[in-house]
Short mmCIF file of C-alpha atoms in Angstrom, two decimals:
data_model
loop_
_atom_site.label_atom_id
_atom_site.label_comp_id
_atom_site.label_asym_id
_atom_site.label_seq_id
_atom_site.Cartn_x
_atom_site.Cartn_y
_atom_site.Cartn_z
CA MET Z 25 0.00 0.00 0.00
CA PRO Z 26 1.36 3.51 -0.77
CA PRO Z 27 2.17 5.65 2.26
CA ASN Z 28 -0.24 7.81 4.19
CA ILE Z 29 0.55 11.44 3.44
CA LEU Z 30 0.26 14.33 5.88
CA TRP Z 31 0.56 17.79 4.29
CA ILE Z 32 0.85 20.55 6.90
CA MET Z 33 0.75 24.22 5.94
CA THR Z 34 0.88 27.31 8.12
CA ASP Z 35 0.03 30.82 6.91
CA GLN Z 36 2.41 33.78 6.78
CA HIS Z 37 5.15 31.92 8.69
CA ARG Z 38 8.67 33.38 8.65
CA ARG Z 39 11.63 31.11 8.00
CA ASP Z 40 13.55 32.51 10.99
CA CYS Z 41 10.66 31.56 13.29
CA VAL Z 42 11.26 27.82 13.07
CA GLY Z 43 13.91 26.43 15.41
CA ALA Z 44 15.58 24.35 12.69
CA TYR Z 45 16.31 27.51 10.69
CA SER Z 46 17.25 30.07 13.31
CA ASP Z 47 18.48 30.69 16.83
CA ARG Z 48 15.64 33.12 17.56
CA PRO Z 49 14.10 32.34 20.98
CA VAL Z 50 10.71 31.28 19.60
CA ARG Z 51 9.69 27.81 20.75
CA THR Z 52 8.72 25.29 18.04
CA PRO Z 53 9.42 21.91 19.68
CA ASN Z 54 7.16 19.88 17.39
CA LEU Z 55 8.53 21.36 14.18
CA ASP Z 56 12.05 20.92 15.56
CA ALA Z 57 11.35 17.23 16.20
CA LEU Z 58 9.97 16.89 12.67
CA ALA Z 59 13.06 18.60 11.27
CA ALA Z 60 15.29 16.08 13.05
CA ARG Z 61 13.77 13.30 10.94
CA SER Z 62 13.39 15.32 7.71
CA ALA Z 63 15.18 16.62 4.69
CA VAL Z 64 15.31 20.30 5.66
CA PHE Z 65 15.28 22.47 2.54
CA GLN Z 66 17.33 25.62 3.01
CA ARG Z 67 16.44 27.53 -0.16
CA HIS Z 68 12.72 27.02 -0.68
CA TYR Z 69 10.68 29.84 -2.23
CA THR Z 70 7.00 30.55 -2.67
CA THR Z 71 5.65 31.26 -6.14
CA CYS Z 72 3.71 34.29 -4.89
CA PRO Z 73 3.74 36.28 -1.61
CA LEU Z 74 -0.07 36.14 -1.38
CA CYS Z 75 -2.45 33.46 -0.07
CA VAL Z 76 -4.76 32.48 -2.94
CA PRO Z 77 -2.16 32.52 -5.75
CA ALA Z 78 0.44 30.67 -3.65
CA ARG Z 79 -2.01 27.96 -2.59
CA SER Z 80 -3.31 27.62 -6.14
CA SER Z 81 0.26 26.91 -7.28
CA LEU Z 82 0.67 24.37 -4.49
CA HIS Z 83 -2.54 22.53 -5.40
CA THR Z 84 -1.77 22.41 -9.13
CA GLY Z 85 2.03 22.37 -9.41
CA ARG Z 86 1.72 25.38 -11.71
CA TYR Z 87 2.62 29.06 -11.48
CA SER Z 88 -0.11 31.54 -10.61
CA HIS Z 89 -0.30 33.12 -14.05
CA SER Z 90 -0.40 29.62 -15.59
CA CYS Z 91 -3.21 28.18 -13.44
CA GLY Z 92 -5.22 31.42 -13.53
CA ALA Z 93 -5.39 32.47 -9.86
CA ILE Z 94 -3.30 35.64 -9.68
CA VAL Z 95 -4.93 37.72 -6.87
CA ASN Z 96 -6.84 37.16 -3.63
CA GLY Z 97 -9.91 38.93 -4.97
CA PHE Z 98 -11.61 39.20 -1.56
CA GLY Z 99 -14.49 41.56 -0.85
CA ALA Z 100 -17.22 43.13 -2.91
CA ALA Z 101 -14.69 45.11 -4.97
CA GLY Z 102 -12.35 42.16 -5.48
CA ASP Z 103 -11.78 40.54 -8.87
CA ARG Z 104 -13.24 37.11 -8.18
CA GLU Z 105 -12.54 35.74 -11.65
CA ALA Z 106 -8.82 36.61 -11.38
CA SER Z 107 -8.63 34.59 -8.15
CA GLN Z 108 -10.07 31.37 -9.64
CA LEU Z 109 -8.33 28.41 -11.18
CA ASN Z 110 -8.78 28.07 -14.91
CA PRO Z 111 -11.44 25.56 -15.99
CA GLY Z 112 -9.93 22.10 -16.26
CA GLU Z 113 -7.14 22.59 -13.72
CA ARG Z 114 -6.77 19.45 -11.60
CA THR Z 115 -5.86 19.77 -7.93
CA ILE Z 116 -3.65 17.44 -5.93
CA GLY Z 117 -6.65 16.29 -3.87
CA GLU Z 118 -8.52 15.22 -6.98
CA LEU Z 119 -5.46 13.45 -8.35
CA LEU Z 120 -4.83 11.45 -5.17
CA ALA Z 121 -8.51 10.56 -4.81
CA SER Z 122 -8.33 9.08 -8.33
CA CYS Z 123 -5.38 6.99 -7.09
CA GLY Z 124 -7.53 5.48 -4.35
CA TYR Z 125 -6.61 7.79 -1.46
CA ARG Z 126 -9.02 8.82 1.26
CA VAL Z 127 -8.67 12.62 1.11
CA GLY Z 128 -9.35 15.10 3.91
CA HIS Z 129 -9.00 18.89 4.10
CA PHE Z 130 -8.87 20.70 7.45
CA GLY Z 131 -8.39 24.46 7.73
CA VAL Z 132 -7.76 27.38 5.41
CA ASP Z 133 -9.67 27.10 2.14
CA HIS Z 134 -8.08 29.58 -0.26
CA VAL Z 135 -8.24 27.68 -3.55
CA ARG Z 136 -11.10 28.93 -5.70
CA THR Z 137 -12.71 26.55 -8.15
CA VAL Z 138 -16.10 26.33 -9.89
CA PRO Z 139 -17.90 24.54 -8.29
CA PRO Z 140 -16.19 25.27 -4.92
CA LEU Z 141 -13.38 22.96 -3.90
CA GLY Z 142 -15.26 21.72 -0.84
CA GLU Z 143 -18.03 20.34 -3.06
CA SER Z 144 -15.65 18.08 -4.93
CA THR Z 145 -16.36 14.38 -4.56
CA ALA Z 146 -12.61 13.90 -4.08
CA PHE Z 147 -12.91 14.75 -0.38
CA SER Z 148 -14.02 12.26 2.25
CA ARG Z 149 -14.15 15.20 4.67
CA PHE Z 150 -13.75 18.94 4.08
CA ILE Z 151 -13.50 21.26 7.09
CA SER Z 152 -13.03 25.00 6.56
CA LYS Z 153 -13.61 28.30 8.36
CA ALA Z 154 -17.36 28.03 7.81
CA ASP Z 155 -17.38 24.88 9.96
CA TRP Z 156 -15.42 26.59 12.73
CA ILE Z 157 -17.82 29.56 12.73
CA ARG Z 158 -20.73 27.12 12.97
CA HIS Z 159 -18.99 25.45 15.94
CA VAL Z 160 -18.54 28.83 17.66
CA ARG Z 161 -22.21 29.71 17.23
CA GLU Z 162 -23.35 26.30 18.48
CA ARG Z 163 -21.24 26.87 21.59
CA GLY Z 164 -23.05 30.18 22.18
CA LEU Z 165 -19.86 32.18 21.79
CA GLU Z 166 -19.57 35.65 20.30
CA MET Z 167 -16.86 36.32 17.75
CA PRO Z 168 -14.55 39.11 18.96
CA ASP Z 169 -14.42 42.44 17.15
CA MET Z 170 -11.21 42.54 15.11
CA SER Z 171 -11.55 46.14 13.91
CA PRO Z 172 -9.15 47.49 16.61
CA HIS Z 173 -6.51 45.20 15.10
CA GLN Z 174 -6.99 46.43 11.54
CA HIS Z 175 -5.84 49.38 9.46
CA PRO Z 176 -7.93 51.19 6.82
CA CYS Z 177 -6.15 51.23 3.47
CA PRO Z 178 -7.27 53.28 0.47
CA THR Z 179 -7.08 50.82 -2.42
CA ARG Z 180 -7.43 51.60 -6.12
CA VAL Z 181 -10.01 49.43 -7.90
CA GLY Z 182 -10.25 50.42 -11.56
CA ASN Z 183 -10.82 54.16 -11.71
CA SER Z 184 -12.08 54.33 -8.12
CA VAL Z 185 -10.44 54.29 -4.70
CA VAL Z 186 -12.14 52.20 -2.05
CA THR Z 187 -11.09 51.80 1.58
CA HIS Z 188 -10.61 48.29 2.94
CA ARG Z 189 -9.53 47.27 6.40
CA PHE Z 190 -6.58 44.89 6.63
CA SER Z 191 -4.89 43.20 9.57
CA ALA Z 192 -2.31 45.46 11.23
CA PRO Z 193 0.51 44.94 13.76
CA LYS Z 194 -1.82 45.59 16.70
CA PRO Z 195 -1.82 42.45 18.93
CA GLY Z 196 -4.54 41.43 21.34
CA ARG Z 197 -5.75 38.73 23.72
CA HIS Z 198 -8.40 36.40 22.29
CA PRO Z 199 -11.33 35.64 24.64
CA PHE Z 200 -11.85 31.99 23.60
CA ASP Z 201 -10.55 29.00 25.49
CA LEU Z 202 -8.04 26.98 23.49
CA PRO Z 203 -10.46 24.19 22.38
CA ASP Z 204 -12.64 26.79 20.66
CA PHE Z 205 -9.82 28.68 18.95
CA GLU Z 206 -9.72 28.32 15.16
CA ASP Z 207 -6.50 26.36 14.65
CA VAL Z 208 -7.11 24.08 17.64
CA TYR Z 209 -10.52 23.28 16.16
CA TYR Z 210 -8.91 22.36 12.82
CA ALA Z 211 -6.23 20.25 14.50
CA ASP Z 212 -8.82 18.37 16.58
CA ARG Z 213 -10.89 17.55 13.50
CA ALA Z 214 -7.74 16.36 11.69
CA VAL Z 215 -6.91 14.13 14.67
CA GLU Z 216 -10.39 12.59 14.43
CA PHE Z 217 -9.88 11.93 10.73
CA ILE Z 218 -6.59 10.17 11.43
CA ARG Z 219 -8.04 8.02 14.20
CA GLU Z 220 -10.92 6.98 11.96
CA ALA Z 221 -8.59 5.96 9.11
CA PRO Z 222 -9.52 2.53 7.76
CA ASP Z 223 -7.01 -0.24 7.27
CA GLY Z 224 -6.22 -1.05 3.68
CA GLN Z 225 -6.76 2.44 2.21
CA PRO Z 226 -4.10 5.17 2.28
CA THR Z 227 -4.99 8.62 3.63
CA PHE Z 228 -4.00 12.02 2.22
CA LEU Z 229 -4.61 14.63 4.91
CA MET Z 230 -4.25 18.36 4.27
CA CYS Z 231 -3.94 20.26 7.58
CA PHE Z 232 -3.86 23.94 6.63
CA LEU Z 233 -3.60 26.09 9.75
CA TRP Z 234 -4.31 29.84 9.96
CA LEU Z 235 -1.57 31.01 12.29
CA PRO Z 236 0.71 32.93 12.45
CA HIS Z 237 -1.31 35.08 10.04
CA PRO Z 238 -2.36 38.42 11.58
CA PRO Z 239 -4.21 39.82 13.40
CA PHE Z 240 -2.04 38.52 16.24
CA VAL Z 241 -5.01 37.98 18.55
CA ILE Z 242 -4.60 34.68 20.41
CA PRO Z 243 -5.64 33.06 23.70
CA GLU Z 244 -3.56 32.72 26.80
CA PRO Z 245 -1.07 31.42 27.72
CA TYR Z 246 0.33 32.14 24.24
CA PHE Z 247 -0.48 35.86 24.08
CA SER Z 248 1.70 36.63 27.13
CA MET Z 249 4.32 33.96 26.48
CA TYR Z 250 7.00 36.32 25.13
CA GLU Z 251 8.13 39.69 26.46
CA PRO Z 252 8.43 42.52 23.91
CA ALA Z 253 11.44 43.96 25.76
CA ASP Z 254 13.33 40.71 25.11
CA ILE Z 255 12.87 40.82 21.33
CA ALA Z 256 16.02 41.49 19.29
CA LEU Z 257 14.82 43.01 16.02
CA PRO Z 258 16.62 42.25 12.74
CA PRO Z 259 18.75 45.05 11.27
CA ASN Z 260 16.21 45.84 8.52
CA VAL Z 261 13.40 46.58 11.04
CA PRO Z 262 12.20 49.20 10.49
CA GLY Z 263 14.98 50.00 8.01
CA ASN Z 264 14.56 52.70 5.40
CA GLN Z 265 13.40 53.11 1.82
CA ALA Z 266 16.82 53.58 0.21
CA GLY Z 267 16.85 51.72 -3.10
CA LYS Z 268 13.27 50.49 -2.73
CA PRO Z 269 10.47 51.15 -5.25
CA GLY Z 270 7.98 53.78 -4.15
CA MET Z 271 5.01 51.66 -5.21
CA HIS Z 272 5.16 49.62 -1.98
CA LEU Z 273 4.46 52.70 0.13
CA GLU Z 274 1.14 53.19 -1.67
CA HIS Z 275 0.23 49.52 -1.40
CA LEU Z 276 -0.87 47.57 1.68
CA PRO Z 277 2.61 46.64 3.07
CA GLY Z 278 3.78 50.25 3.18
CA GLN Z 279 0.48 51.74 4.31
CA VAL Z 280 0.04 49.35 7.23
CA GLY Z 281 3.71 49.35 8.24
CA ALA Z 282 4.20 53.12 8.15
CA GLY Z 283 4.85 55.12 11.31
CA LYS Z 284 5.46 52.20 13.67
CA SER Z 285 8.08 52.65 16.41
CA LEU Z 286 10.60 50.04 17.50
CA ASP Z 287 8.45 49.39 20.56
CA ASP Z 288 5.42 48.83 18.30
CA TRP Z 289 7.38 46.27 16.30
CA ARG Z 290 8.64 44.51 19.43
CA GLU Z 291 5.06 44.12 20.64
CA ALA Z 292 4.07 42.72 17.25
CA TRP Z 293 7.03 40.34 17.20
CA ALA Z 294 6.28 39.07 20.73
CA ALA Z 295 2.67 38.31 19.76
CA TYR Z 296 3.85 36.74 16.49
CA TYR Z 297 6.14 34.43 18.48
CA GLY Z 298 3.10 33.43 20.54
CA CYS Z 299 1.19 32.67 17.34
CA VAL Z 300 4.08 30.52 16.11
CA THR Z 301 4.27 28.53 19.34
CA LEU Z 302 0.49 28.03 19.36
CA VAL Z 303 0.44 26.73 15.78
CA ASP Z 304 3.38 24.46 16.65
CA HIS Z 305 1.23 23.06 19.49
CA CYS Z 306 -1.53 22.31 16.97
CA ILE Z 307 0.93 20.63 14.62
CA GLY Z 308 2.14 18.49 17.52
CA ARG Z 309 -1.39 17.21 18.17
CA VAL Z 310 -1.73 16.09 14.57
CA LEU Z 311 1.75 14.51 14.45
CA ASP Z 312 1.08 12.61 17.69
CA ALA Z 313 -2.15 11.20 16.25
CA ALA Z 314 -0.38 10.17 13.03
CA ASP Z 315 2.36 8.48 15.04
CA GLU Z 316 -0.19 6.53 17.10
CA ARG Z 317 -2.26 5.44 14.09
CA TRP Z 318 0.37 4.89 11.41
CA GLY Z 319 3.84 5.47 12.85
CA LEU Z 320 5.81 8.51 11.66
CA ASP Z 321 8.49 6.29 10.12
CA GLU Z 322 5.86 4.96 7.70
CA THR Z 323 4.19 8.32 6.99
CA ALA Z 324 5.15 10.92 4.39
CA ILE Z 325 5.02 14.40 5.98
CA ILE Z 326 5.45 17.71 4.17
CA PHE Z 327 5.58 21.01 6.07
CA HIS Z 328 5.84 24.58 4.80
CA PRO Z 329 3.87 27.87 4.89
CA ASP Z 330 2.17 29.47 1.90
CA HIS Z 331 4.40 32.58 2.21
CA GLY Z 332 6.20 34.63 4.86
CA GLU Z 333 5.67 37.87 6.79
CA MET Z 334 7.65 41.12 6.65
CA LEU Z 335 7.03 42.12 10.32
CA GLY Z 336 8.49 45.57 9.86
CA ALA Z 337 11.37 44.77 7.51
CA HIS Z 338 11.94 47.86 5.35
CA GLN Z 339 8.91 49.38 7.17
CA TYR Z 340 6.54 46.85 5.55
CA PHE Z 341 3.91 44.63 7.13
CA GLN Z 342 2.27 41.45 5.86
CA LYS Z 343 3.59 40.21 2.47
CA MET Z 344 2.97 41.26 -1.17
CA VAL Z 345 6.64 42.05 -1.82
CA CYS Z 346 9.47 39.87 -3.13
CA TYR Z 347 11.89 40.31 -0.22
CA GLU Z 348 13.31 37.33 1.64
CA GLU Z 349 11.04 37.63 4.67
CA ALA Z 350 7.98 37.21 2.43
CA ILE Z 351 9.15 34.60 -0.11
CA HIS Z 352 12.05 32.53 1.38
CA LEU Z 353 10.39 29.85 3.49
CA PRO Z 354 10.95 26.90 5.80
CA MET Z 355 10.17 23.58 4.12
CA MET Z 356 10.83 20.03 5.26
CA VAL Z 357 9.90 16.55 4.09
CA SER Z 358 9.96 13.33 6.09
CA ALA Z 359 9.15 10.11 4.23
CA PRO Z 360 10.08 6.45 4.65
CA GLY Z 361 13.82 6.13 4.03
CA THR Z 362 14.56 9.86 4.16
CA LEU Z 363 18.13 10.79 5.08
CA PRO Z 364 17.69 13.63 7.60
CA GLY Z 365 19.68 16.81 7.21
CA PRO Z 366 19.92 20.06 5.22
CA ARG Z 367 19.38 20.34 1.49
CA GLU Z 368 20.93 23.34 -0.25
CA GLN Z 369 19.23 23.14 -3.64
CA LEU Z 370 16.81 25.82 -4.81
CA THR Z 371 13.22 24.56 -4.60
CA SER Z 372 9.81 26.05 -5.30
CA HIS Z 373 6.16 25.66 -4.40
CA VAL Z 374 5.53 24.20 -7.87
CA ASP Z 375 7.66 21.22 -6.76
CA ILE Z 376 5.34 20.21 -3.90
CA ALA Z 377 2.50 18.60 -5.90
CA PRO Z 378 4.87 16.54 -8.12
CA THR Z 379 6.69 15.41 -4.98
CA ILE Z 380 3.48 14.26 -3.28
CA LEU Z 381 2.46 12.32 -6.40
CA ASP Z 382 5.90 10.73 -6.64
CA LEU Z 383 5.79 9.68 -2.98
CA CYS Z 384 2.57 7.76 -3.62
CA GLY Z 385 3.82 6.25 -6.88
CA ALA Z 386 1.61 8.29 -9.21
CA PRO Z 387 2.82 10.12 -12.33
CA ALA Z 388 2.66 13.91 -12.42
CA PRO Z 389 0.48 15.42 -15.16
CA GLU Z 390 2.49 16.88 -18.00
CA ALA Z 391 1.02 20.33 -17.29
CA MET Z 392 2.77 20.54 -13.90
CA GLN Z 393 5.68 22.95 -14.02
CA GLY Z 394 7.69 21.75 -11.02
CA GLN Z 395 9.85 18.71 -10.36
CA SER Z 396 9.63 15.98 -7.76
CA LEU Z 397 12.00 16.47 -4.84
CA ARG Z 398 11.90 12.77 -3.99
CA PRO Z 399 15.46 12.10 -5.31
CA LEU Z 400 16.76 14.69 -2.82
CA LEU Z 401 15.22 12.88 0.14
CA TRP Z 402 17.74 10.04 0.03
CA GLY Z 403 20.77 12.34 -0.15
CA ASN Z 404 21.92 15.71 -1.43
CA GLY Z 405 21.42 14.73 -5.08
CA GLU Z 406 21.61 16.87 -8.17
CA LEU Z 407 20.69 20.52 -8.64
CA LEU Z 408 17.09 20.55 -9.90
CA HIS Z 409 16.72 24.26 -10.69
CA GLU Z 410 19.19 26.82 -11.98
CA ALA Z 411 16.78 29.44 -10.66
CA VAL Z 412 13.44 29.81 -8.89
CA PHE Z 413 10.77 32.38 -9.70
CA CYS Z 414 8.14 34.42 -7.91
CA GLU Z 415 5.40 36.77 -9.07
CA TYR Z 416 2.95 39.26 -7.63
CA ASN Z 417 0.01 40.81 -9.48
CA GLY Z 418 -1.98 42.70 -6.84
CA ASN Z 419 -4.17 41.90 -3.87
CA LEU Z 420 -7.88 42.58 -4.45
CA VAL Z 421 -7.48 43.16 -8.18
CA PRO Z 422 -4.61 42.90 -10.67
CA ASP Z 423 -2.98 46.30 -10.24
CA LEU Z 424 0.67 46.03 -9.15
CA TYR Z 425 3.14 43.76 -10.90
CA GLN Z 426 6.42 42.24 -9.76
CA ARG Z 427 8.50 39.37 -11.13
CA CYS Z 428 11.46 37.90 -9.25
CA VAL Z 429 14.23 35.39 -9.92
CA VAL Z 430 16.74 33.89 -7.48
CA SER Z 431 19.83 32.16 -8.86
CA GLY Z 432 23.10 31.48 -7.08
CA ASP Z 433 23.80 34.26 -4.60
CA TYR Z 434 21.67 36.87 -6.37
CA LYS Z 435 18.07 38.00 -6.57
CA TYR Z 436 16.68 40.23 -9.32
CA ILE Z 437 13.25 41.89 -9.00
CA TRP Z 438 11.47 43.50 -11.92
CA ASN Z 439 8.90 46.04 -10.76
CA ARG Z 440 6.74 47.11 -13.66
CA ASP Z 441 6.51 50.91 -13.78
CA ASP Z 442 9.18 51.30 -11.07
CA ILE Z 443 12.90 50.68 -10.49
CA ASP Z 444 14.63 47.32 -10.82
CA GLU Z 445 16.26 45.67 -7.82
CA LEU Z 446 19.31 43.41 -7.47
CA TYR Z 447 20.57 41.95 -4.19
CA ASP Z 448 23.59 39.87 -3.23
CA LEU Z 449 21.93 37.51 -0.77
CA ARG Z 450 25.19 36.12 0.56
CA GLU Z 451 26.80 39.49 1.37
CA ASP Z 452 23.54 41.33 2.12
CA PRO Z 453 20.94 38.84 3.43
CA TRP Z 454 18.80 41.71 4.78
CA GLU Z 455 18.55 43.29 1.32
CA LEU Z 456 19.66 46.71 2.48
CA ARG Z 457 21.55 47.66 -0.68
CA ASN Z 458 19.99 47.65 -4.14
CA LEU Z 459 22.79 46.87 -6.62
CA ALA Z 460 20.76 47.11 -9.83
CA SER Z 461 22.61 50.21 -11.03
CA GLU Z 462 26.12 49.00 -10.13
CA PRO Z 463 28.21 48.91 -13.36
CA ALA Z 464 30.36 46.03 -12.06
CA LEU Z 465 27.25 43.83 -11.72
CA LYS Z 466 25.75 44.62 -15.12
CA ASP Z 467 26.45 41.12 -16.49
CA ILE Z 468 24.85 39.44 -13.47
CA ARG Z 469 21.81 41.69 -13.70
CA ASN Z 470 21.44 40.98 -17.42
CA ARG Z 471 21.82 37.22 -16.91
CA LEU Z 472 19.08 37.17 -14.27
CA ARG Z 473 16.86 39.39 -16.38
CA ASP Z 474 17.29 36.99 -19.30
CA LEU Z 475 16.40 34.03 -17.04
CA LEU Z 476 13.28 35.88 -15.91
CA LYS Z 477 12.35 36.86 -19.45
CA ARG Z 478 12.69 33.26 -20.66
CA TRP Z 479 10.62 31.92 -17.73
CA MET Z 480 7.84 34.43 -18.35
CA ARG Z 481 7.73 33.47 -22.03
CA ASP Z 482 7.91 29.69 -21.46
CA THR Z 483 5.21 29.61 -18.77
CA GLY Z 484 2.73 31.79 -20.65
CA ASP Z 485 2.95 34.91 -18.49
CA PHE Z 486 0.50 37.63 -19.57
CA LEU Z 487 3.33 40.16 -19.02
CA SER Z 488 6.52 40.43 -21.04
CA LEU Z 489 9.99 41.89 -20.52
CA ASP Z 490 10.39 42.54 -24.27
#
């Protein structure tokens, strides 16, 4: 029988807030234990620093502009069509169900299909936020008001400007007891699904947790677990705008991050640490259940977030930019026979779906644009990618365009209608110095631009560098 597969995803989770990747004093004991048995990928990148497009890539093994979902599209003014998968796109859940897997989804549902993903017959059980809200109401609880933890942002939609409220770095204490909190609810339902697993049929379980996505409003003891005064901020918090494109200041990251003091950021970081430790607790519950039912040695486990979080780097909050804090992610895979330890190859979100299919012995559809990472699990293997790529097209509607390539030590960012960016990630990991105009690096810049141009052409991007 092919292995049971446990796919765990957090939301907006920084790479330096997992113990296996950093010495920051944020406690992630369950992820650390998973890392000790895993291939720990050191250079993994999202395909888009935004929820819906990133998750659409993960579910299809295709880039956002290829599978059709390029923005979040939330709200009455959002472009719903631009957030949906193209007709005919097949998701990883559907593919594994056709291979005989019992498929379950628990948590964040940010992949838009017609009809909705949760109505697909591929799923034996589909739990999303709507189920948690129903649980809260049945318990007679009142959802807390999140408006004090949000920031109003004027946002251009076509020829109009509308104001939307987005999560801001304003932490708070959640009134619910832990069993009623969103991610604990998802984890508990996933545990039930594992315990009910039949013998003789493999299970594919997607556990997609919400934290540490803002607003950083969480129950005790996690809200007070870390002291703001103890937080050592990175050198690019809050940083400055030298060498950065002005378009970010007019977009959500710059609007919400503007004007915050160092003390404000320390409070946000302390609450973020609490969110990380709470989501690690939820992951531990699911891993313990999988160990009891199947044994972790016989289970394939994939962990990563959808994207990262700026948390004040360069004065930005949330994501929606192509800097390391938003796109360079933790990612680890534990499967039967895996040789634990670091892997230095460049990898991408488009590689996750082909890897899952390979682990269960199923071929990847020809339309998938990534490669299976399975050969890297048994050792350090060959370099799979010369470069990895990232895109951003706007939040509510397509309105702000970035394309990014990482190859070797360098990152090149093309900002349509604004300045180019080039960073030496080895010498300047905090991306404090934009080298795009340095004459000595002209050949490197041109090489990366050519790589980006070729990728955009070959993957059917609707934009062009010509």
